[in-house]
XYZ file of C-alpha atoms in Angstrom:
468
model
C 237.441 -26.381 38.663
C 236.010 -28.675 40.617
C 238.650 -31.537 41.970
C 237.721 -34.542 43.932
C 240.611 -36.362 45.858
C 240.260 -39.807 46.959
C 242.610 -40.610 49.873
C 243.239 -38.066 52.637
C 246.976 -39.220 53.488
C 250.068 -36.991 52.874
C 249.779 -36.646 49.187
C 245.810 -35.992 49.098
C 246.224 -33.358 51.685
C 249.294 -31.836 49.972
C 247.456 -31.996 46.699
C 244.318 -30.183 48.106
C 246.389 -27.415 49.424
C 248.233 -26.877 46.589
C 245.261 -26.998 44.119
C 243.207 -24.947 46.482
C 245.620 -22.083 46.360
C 245.460 -22.245 42.586
C 242.141 -21.448 42.875
C 240.148 -24.437 42.667
C 237.307 -26.088 44.213
C 238.520 -29.132 46.230
C 236.517 -31.999 48.104
C 238.918 -34.565 50.032
C 237.151 -38.103 50.443
C 238.958 -40.322 53.239
C 237.463 -43.401 54.353
C 239.421 -43.056 58.087
C 240.802 -40.350 59.398
C 242.663 -37.723 57.394
C 246.531 -38.048 57.578
C 247.382 -41.025 56.973
C 250.532 -42.397 58.493
C 251.311 -38.600 58.782
C 249.320 -38.408 61.833
C 249.673 -39.289 65.693
C 247.546 -40.653 68.011
C 247.397 -39.987 71.943
C 247.628 -42.949 74.072
C 247.802 -42.600 77.788
C 249.270 -39.126 77.849
C 251.876 -40.053 74.919
C 251.689 -38.709 71.713
C 252.492 -41.519 69.354
C 253.159 -41.213 65.257
C 251.857 -43.801 63.216
C 255.059 -45.398 62.670
C 258.399 -44.251 63.176
C 259.616 -41.553 61.047
C 262.938 -39.480 59.900
C 261.804 -36.857 57.135
C 264.508 -36.500 54.453
C 265.629 -33.875 52.326
C 264.782 -30.932 54.387
C 267.156 -28.523 52.605
C 265.234 -28.192 49.799
C 262.945 -31.345 49.438
C 259.819 -31.560 47.813
C 257.782 -31.146 51.417
C 259.565 -28.100 52.080
C 258.939 -26.922 48.514
C 255.168 -27.346 48.675
C 255.066 -26.029 52.164
C 256.743 -22.884 51.381
C 255.041 -22.135 48.622
C 251.670 -23.337 49.541
C 251.145 -23.471 53.632
C 250.984 -20.623 56.134
C 253.640 -21.799 58.323
C 256.005 -24.690 58.451
C 256.723 -27.167 60.872
C 260.088 -26.681 63.059
C 262.424 -29.817 62.751
C 265.301 -30.807 64.813
C 268.349 -32.337 62.941
C 267.609 -35.743 62.989
C 270.827 -37.391 63.976
C 272.923 -40.448 62.762
C 271.880 -43.845 61.740
C 273.512 -46.981 64.121
C 273.848 -50.763 63.922
C 273.365 -52.330 67.557
C 275.794 -55.310 67.795
C 278.005 -55.386 70.950
C 278.086 -51.383 71.137
C 276.561 -49.155 68.555
C 278.281 -48.504 65.265
C 277.845 -45.540 62.712
C 276.471 -47.113 59.411
C 279.132 -46.343 57.132
C 278.306 -44.070 53.999
C 281.364 -42.639 52.191
C 284.293 -44.870 51.124
C 286.205 -43.377 54.336
C 283.586 -44.383 56.651
C 283.597 -48.195 54.841
C 287.691 -48.235 55.324
C 287.354 -47.552 58.711
C 284.104 -49.045 60.023
C 283.947 -51.937 62.780
C 280.728 -53.271 61.490
C 282.101 -56.073 58.874
C 285.520 -57.691 58.800
C 288.429 -56.022 57.283
C 288.919 -58.223 54.399
C 284.970 -57.764 53.739
C 285.919 -54.101 53.549
C 288.070 -54.099 50.712
C 285.694 -56.266 48.635
C 282.806 -54.088 49.073
C 284.846 -51.167 48.322
C 286.135 -52.821 45.243
C 282.615 -54.211 44.081
C 280.952 -50.867 44.667
C 283.482 -48.853 42.275
C 283.319 -51.581 39.695
C 279.626 -51.426 39.623
C 279.233 -47.626 39.532
C 282.264 -47.918 36.725
C 280.893 -50.543 34.640
C 276.863 -50.429 35.181
C 274.428 -52.789 36.334
C 270.749 -53.684 34.896
C 267.977 -52.163 36.816
C 266.515 -55.780 38.008
C 269.827 -56.642 39.395
C 269.175 -57.408 43.168
C 271.506 -56.603 46.275
C 271.949 -60.278 46.572
C 272.799 -61.049 42.970
C 275.987 -59.058 43.983
C 276.571 -60.242 46.920
C 276.432 -63.927 46.485
C 279.511 -64.508 44.680
C 281.585 -62.204 46.778
C 282.437 -64.837 49.314
C 281.629 -62.352 52.101
C 281.296 -63.509 55.799
C 277.854 -63.957 57.575
C 278.404 -60.696 59.412
C 278.697 -58.870 56.490
C 275.704 -60.813 54.797
C 273.660 -60.254 57.732
C 274.252 -56.486 57.556
C 273.346 -55.687 53.913
C 270.274 -58.116 54.611
C 269.412 -55.957 57.548
C 269.857 -52.538 55.026
C 267.492 -53.718 52.399
C 264.575 -54.226 55.164
C 265.128 -50.705 56.270
C 265.347 -49.434 52.869
C 262.855 -51.455 50.859
C 260.931 -53.415 53.650
C 262.534 -56.867 51.860
C 265.266 -58.992 51.901
C 268.533 -58.327 49.559
C 267.034 -61.123 47.210
C 263.951 -58.724 46.375
C 265.888 -55.232 46.893
C 267.353 -53.743 43.521
C 270.692 -52.521 44.139
C 269.902 -49.079 42.516
C 267.897 -48.894 45.483
C 270.618 -49.291 47.790
C 272.854 -46.539 46.038
C 269.919 -44.247 45.806
C 269.590 -44.848 49.412
C 272.880 -44.302 50.201
C 273.289 -41.011 48.150
C 275.647 -42.338 45.576
C 273.370 -42.184 42.644
C 270.981 -38.949 42.531
C 267.275 -40.469 42.184
C 266.117 -38.372 39.270
C 268.331 -40.573 37.346
C 266.607 -43.683 37.498
C 263.166 -41.953 36.928
C 262.897 -42.880 33.283
C 263.345 -46.723 33.697
C 261.074 -46.805 36.553
C 258.616 -45.112 34.555
C 259.584 -46.753 31.372
C 256.182 -48.715 31.005
C 254.200 -45.731 31.214
C 256.480 -43.785 29.012
C 255.920 -46.462 26.221
C 251.983 -45.785 26.924
C 252.389 -42.296 26.975
C 255.476 -41.345 25.075
C 257.339 -38.339 25.383
C 254.678 -36.393 27.030
C 255.521 -36.266 30.835
C 257.233 -33.617 32.935
C 260.356 -35.693 33.106
C 261.146 -34.702 29.448
C 260.904 -31.144 30.694
C 262.801 -31.476 33.643
C 265.566 -33.862 32.315
C 265.466 -32.787 28.625
C 263.877 -35.130 26.103
C 266.609 -35.803 24.330
C 268.578 -36.645 27.014
C 265.938 -38.958 28.354
C 265.450 -40.824 24.780
C 269.256 -41.236 24.833
C 269.306 -42.922 28.450
C 266.606 -45.315 27.396
C 268.135 -46.314 24.120
C 271.242 -46.643 25.814
C 269.825 -48.799 28.536
C 270.027 -48.657 32.080
C 273.356 -50.327 32.582
C 275.314 -47.825 30.079
C 273.338 -44.875 31.964
C 274.905 -45.683 35.039
C 278.412 -46.311 33.675
C 278.238 -43.198 31.648
C 277.976 -41.137 34.929
C 280.352 -42.861 37.000
C 282.392 -39.901 37.773
C 279.629 -38.202 39.517
C 278.560 -41.298 41.409
C 282.088 -41.971 42.610
C 282.794 -38.591 43.654
C 279.733 -38.835 45.960
C 280.836 -42.438 47.129
C 284.142 -40.609 48.273
C 282.910 -37.742 49.953
C 279.402 -38.268 50.462
C 278.219 -36.370 53.366
C 276.086 -37.490 56.472
C 272.319 -37.323 56.905
C 272.315 -33.613 57.556
C 269.410 -32.921 55.548
C 267.074 -35.465 57.951
C 264.956 -34.159 60.639
C 262.201 -35.255 62.954
C 259.235 -32.388 63.584
C 258.652 -30.972 66.931
C 255.027 -32.171 68.193
C 255.755 -35.421 66.133
C 254.696 -35.949 62.519
C 250.745 -34.748 63.485
C 252.454 -31.396 63.138
C 253.233 -31.815 59.341
C 249.567 -32.675 58.546
C 248.124 -29.691 61.084
C 250.376 -27.299 59.454
C 248.493 -28.478 55.970
C 244.995 -28.531 57.558
C 245.576 -25.111 59.161
C 246.531 -23.817 55.829
C 243.214 -24.911 54.225
C 240.287 -22.474 53.677
C 237.903 -23.502 51.297
C 238.373 -27.312 51.273
C 235.899 -29.638 51.911
C 237.082 -32.888 54.018
C 234.651 -35.782 54.262
C 235.793 -38.329 56.917
C 234.101 -41.678 57.152
C 232.943 -42.318 53.378
C 234.797 -44.830 51.323
C 234.922 -44.462 47.603
C 233.133 -47.287 45.540
C 233.288 -46.472 42.122
C 234.480 -43.535 39.986
C 232.532 -43.243 36.706
C 232.980 -40.972 33.825
C 230.030 -38.553 33.428
C 229.466 -36.552 30.253
C 226.757 -34.231 29.922
C 228.095 -33.279 26.288
C 231.464 -33.728 24.817
C 232.810 -30.105 25.837
C 231.637 -30.602 29.712
C 233.233 -34.314 30.715
C 233.579 -35.290 34.548
C 233.581 -37.714 37.160
C 231.397 -39.171 39.808
C 232.710 -40.492 42.705
C 230.579 -42.746 44.379
C 230.747 -43.660 48.370
C 228.695 -46.198 50.164
C 226.568 -43.160 51.072
C 226.669 -40.179 48.355
C 228.046 -38.962 45.031
C 230.397 -36.486 44.073
C 230.812 -34.664 41.137
C 233.827 -33.398 39.868
C 236.150 -32.068 36.764
C 239.454 -33.846 37.657
C 240.166 -36.729 40.090
C 243.406 -36.866 42.133
C 243.665 -40.439 43.395
C 245.793 -40.773 46.564
C 244.677 -44.408 47.740
C 246.607 -47.612 46.611
C 246.559 -47.765 43.234
C 246.508 -51.520 43.268
C 242.988 -51.181 43.982
C 241.731 -48.932 41.048
C 240.990 -51.304 38.545
C 238.128 -52.226 40.719
C 236.482 -48.780 41.055
C 237.031 -47.133 37.907
C 236.746 -48.514 34.122
C 238.267 -45.805 32.323
C 240.677 -47.247 29.386
C 243.825 -45.735 30.821
C 243.664 -47.714 33.948
C 242.053 -50.722 32.593
C 245.007 -51.254 30.143
C 247.583 -50.660 33.194
C 245.232 -53.161 35.294
C 247.949 -56.364 35.350
C 250.779 -54.040 36.483
C 248.419 -52.069 38.718
C 247.422 -55.321 40.460
C 251.006 -56.435 40.595
C 252.367 -53.588 42.995
C 253.893 -55.167 46.328
C 253.657 -53.407 49.753
C 255.304 -54.735 52.957
C 253.519 -54.705 56.240
C 255.247 -53.399 59.425
C 254.701 -53.794 63.206
C 255.247 -50.807 65.128
C 255.448 -50.852 69.123
C 255.802 -47.777 71.153
C 256.819 -48.171 74.658
C 256.555 -45.713 77.346
C 259.411 -46.005 79.886
C 261.016 -44.227 82.915
C 264.483 -44.814 81.742
C 265.940 -43.965 78.309
C 267.905 -46.899 76.859
C 268.687 -44.952 73.560
C 270.017 -41.797 74.939
C 271.157 -40.025 71.621
C 269.606 -38.260 68.400
C 269.131 -40.742 65.596
C 268.034 -44.158 65.471
C 269.252 -47.699 65.156
C 268.781 -51.038 63.385
C 269.358 -54.657 64.706
C 270.482 -57.230 62.342
C 269.264 -60.351 64.110
C 265.712 -59.401 64.221
C 265.246 -56.421 61.255
C 264.098 -53.561 63.558
C 264.265 -49.687 63.448
C 264.329 -48.127 66.882
C 264.455 -44.519 68.082
C 263.366 -42.590 70.978
C 261.313 -39.628 70.018
C 261.348 -37.605 73.186
C 265.177 -37.020 72.357
C 263.736 -34.580 70.049
C 260.788 -33.360 72.031
C 259.951 -34.144 75.797
C 256.211 -32.928 75.233
C 255.596 -36.524 73.265
C 255.446 -38.151 76.735
C 254.494 -37.178 80.027
C 257.055 -35.478 82.461
C 259.561 -37.742 83.397
C 258.741 -40.377 80.938
C 260.743 -41.271 77.553
C 258.754 -42.560 74.265
C 260.925 -45.442 72.315
C 259.651 -46.542 68.583
C 260.316 -50.115 67.383
C 259.436 -50.808 63.625
C 259.569 -54.575 62.847
C 259.270 -56.675 59.947
C 258.371 -60.098 59.882
C 257.700 -60.045 63.761
C 254.659 -60.961 65.942
C 253.426 -58.773 68.420
C 254.539 -61.399 71.164
C 258.041 -61.892 69.736
C 258.551 -58.170 69.634
C 258.344 -57.404 73.252
C 260.933 -60.069 74.559
C 263.174 -59.148 71.434
C 263.321 -55.292 72.777
C 263.636 -56.691 76.376
C 266.773 -58.715 75.528
C 268.193 -56.203 73.251
C 267.985 -53.142 75.513
C 267.996 -55.280 78.711
C 264.875 -53.519 79.904
C 261.926 -54.805 82.028
C 258.599 -54.667 79.511
C 256.442 -55.129 82.655
C 257.729 -51.952 84.257
C 256.658 -50.115 81.151
C 254.423 -47.106 81.630
C 252.400 -47.757 78.402
C 252.657 -50.239 75.411
C 250.891 -49.641 71.932
C 250.986 -51.613 68.871
C 250.706 -50.469 65.441
C 250.415 -52.541 62.019
C 250.222 -50.584 58.972
C 251.803 -50.562 55.498
C 254.427 -47.635 55.555
C 254.770 -47.351 51.564
C 251.792 -48.311 48.985
C 254.479 -49.714 46.774
C 257.477 -51.562 48.170
C 261.199 -50.769 46.246
C 261.273 -53.965 45.304
C 262.806 -55.897 41.896
C 260.050 -55.827 39.240
C 258.022 -53.063 41.170
C 255.544 -51.106 38.846
C 255.241 -47.535 40.153
C 252.496 -45.670 38.286
C 253.267 -42.315 36.658
C 251.179 -39.659 38.238
C 249.573 -38.356 34.874
C 246.825 -41.154 33.766
C 245.083 -38.534 31.393
C 244.275 -34.754 31.517
C 241.674 -34.961 34.230
C 242.669 -37.940 36.227
C 245.815 -38.119 38.319
C 247.535 -40.459 40.557
C 249.683 -39.578 43.643
C 251.011 -41.267 46.716
C 254.002 -43.482 47.648
C 253.170 -45.928 44.558
C 253.398 -43.198 42.182
C 256.836 -42.271 42.650
C 260.078 -44.209 43.737
C 262.356 -41.666 44.954
C 262.906 -41.327 48.828
C 260.807 -42.792 51.524
C 257.586 -41.852 53.358
C 256.273 -38.337 53.626
C 258.959 -37.287 51.283
C 258.196 -40.040 48.341
C 254.509 -38.883 48.770
C 255.545 -35.256 48.342
C 257.657 -35.884 45.068
C 254.711 -37.333 43.853
C 252.567 -34.419 43.984
C 255.009 -31.727 42.644
C 254.928 -34.291 39.708
C 251.444 -34.207 39.336
C 251.018 -30.585 39.939
C 253.381 -30.095 36.770
C 251.283 -32.440 34.892
C 248.300 -30.536 35.875
C 249.412 -27.064 34.796
C 250.538 -28.230 31.542
C 247.283 -29.749 30.844
C 245.560 -26.619 31.749
C 247.580 -24.667 29.241
C 246.581 -26.641 26.530
C 242.771 -25.748 27.099
């Protein structure tokens, strides 16, 4: 079977790897360089990732499952370390109830209010579109606590607490399993294609029908004992890591494992048309600005927001308004090569006054910088380039003029932000058309989220083959 994959980012390459190993003829069409955000650049002797990364769920998450099954080798990862907040000094971000009771990030009075509210929300439930702000605004918290939660929201969704759903905060902390949220996230597509998704195979159809009938609030309430247990004794981030060699090593492991896949770079897809020689042999023609490619199945891994512009298949057009409504956030990443290391620990930190995620990747792998140098990464939201340098200088008390290298990147970390009212398209559009990427699954973040969507797509694809 000929399969055309539009987009050569993480989800496109993982899809190509799996489908090739299943025996299909695969062509990947990428308008730029393959790898997407799972790629590194080489700047003045430094190996610089596209954005700051932490790879989640390395114990048995979707990325590791796919690489174990299909790749020739798996990159080496170093344990990630902890997450901190920088105030007058570094403070570990609280996750479990015990950590909330002992944290110095927020005042003692606020700790009691926060812990009580979390327990109340898990036992009484909340709606899918409840924002973090909807809860925080009536708690009479101090400005310090409000600013802390607002910064955490930027870290989890790319937006402030007014736009960040409460479920994202709870799944991000690990209190609520992300799979429990899926039926409600895909609710619109479940109405379009009822009871025909792998969700019903994975979670059991009767259970999904029941929780959809009960509603989000009661489903959260009904699982409160399980969630409270995770809140009380939730472990830290032991399943997270950073790849030796940078995120390019993940991309390289996939590319090295491909034997027959054709990869075409520098061609932008402008149209995907249905082609029917006869009813028994349907297919598609993928047009770029220069060429056309025939395939039996399309895997679309570019931003699905733009799908209605390039194809007129009915299943896409009936989702047009939803697809066009998909929201994403842009970020600015600043990479600095420096003689000294102001971040001398494994892990990363967030800054509250100017939302930023900062880390030193040479703490994991010294080869990412020239000998004796350190590579520092800073990802900002809503900050200009010039302003970012003065923020870094003041926050870490370093002299930017003494930097060995400064490199700016502007990118979209995820094709769909986890915000209130966000639409995530279910990976299966029809038996011969699929969508993968960070706008096709809400679970986890970045590379791991992309891998989740590929797993769902592959499950649906295999089921469609059984019907033929």
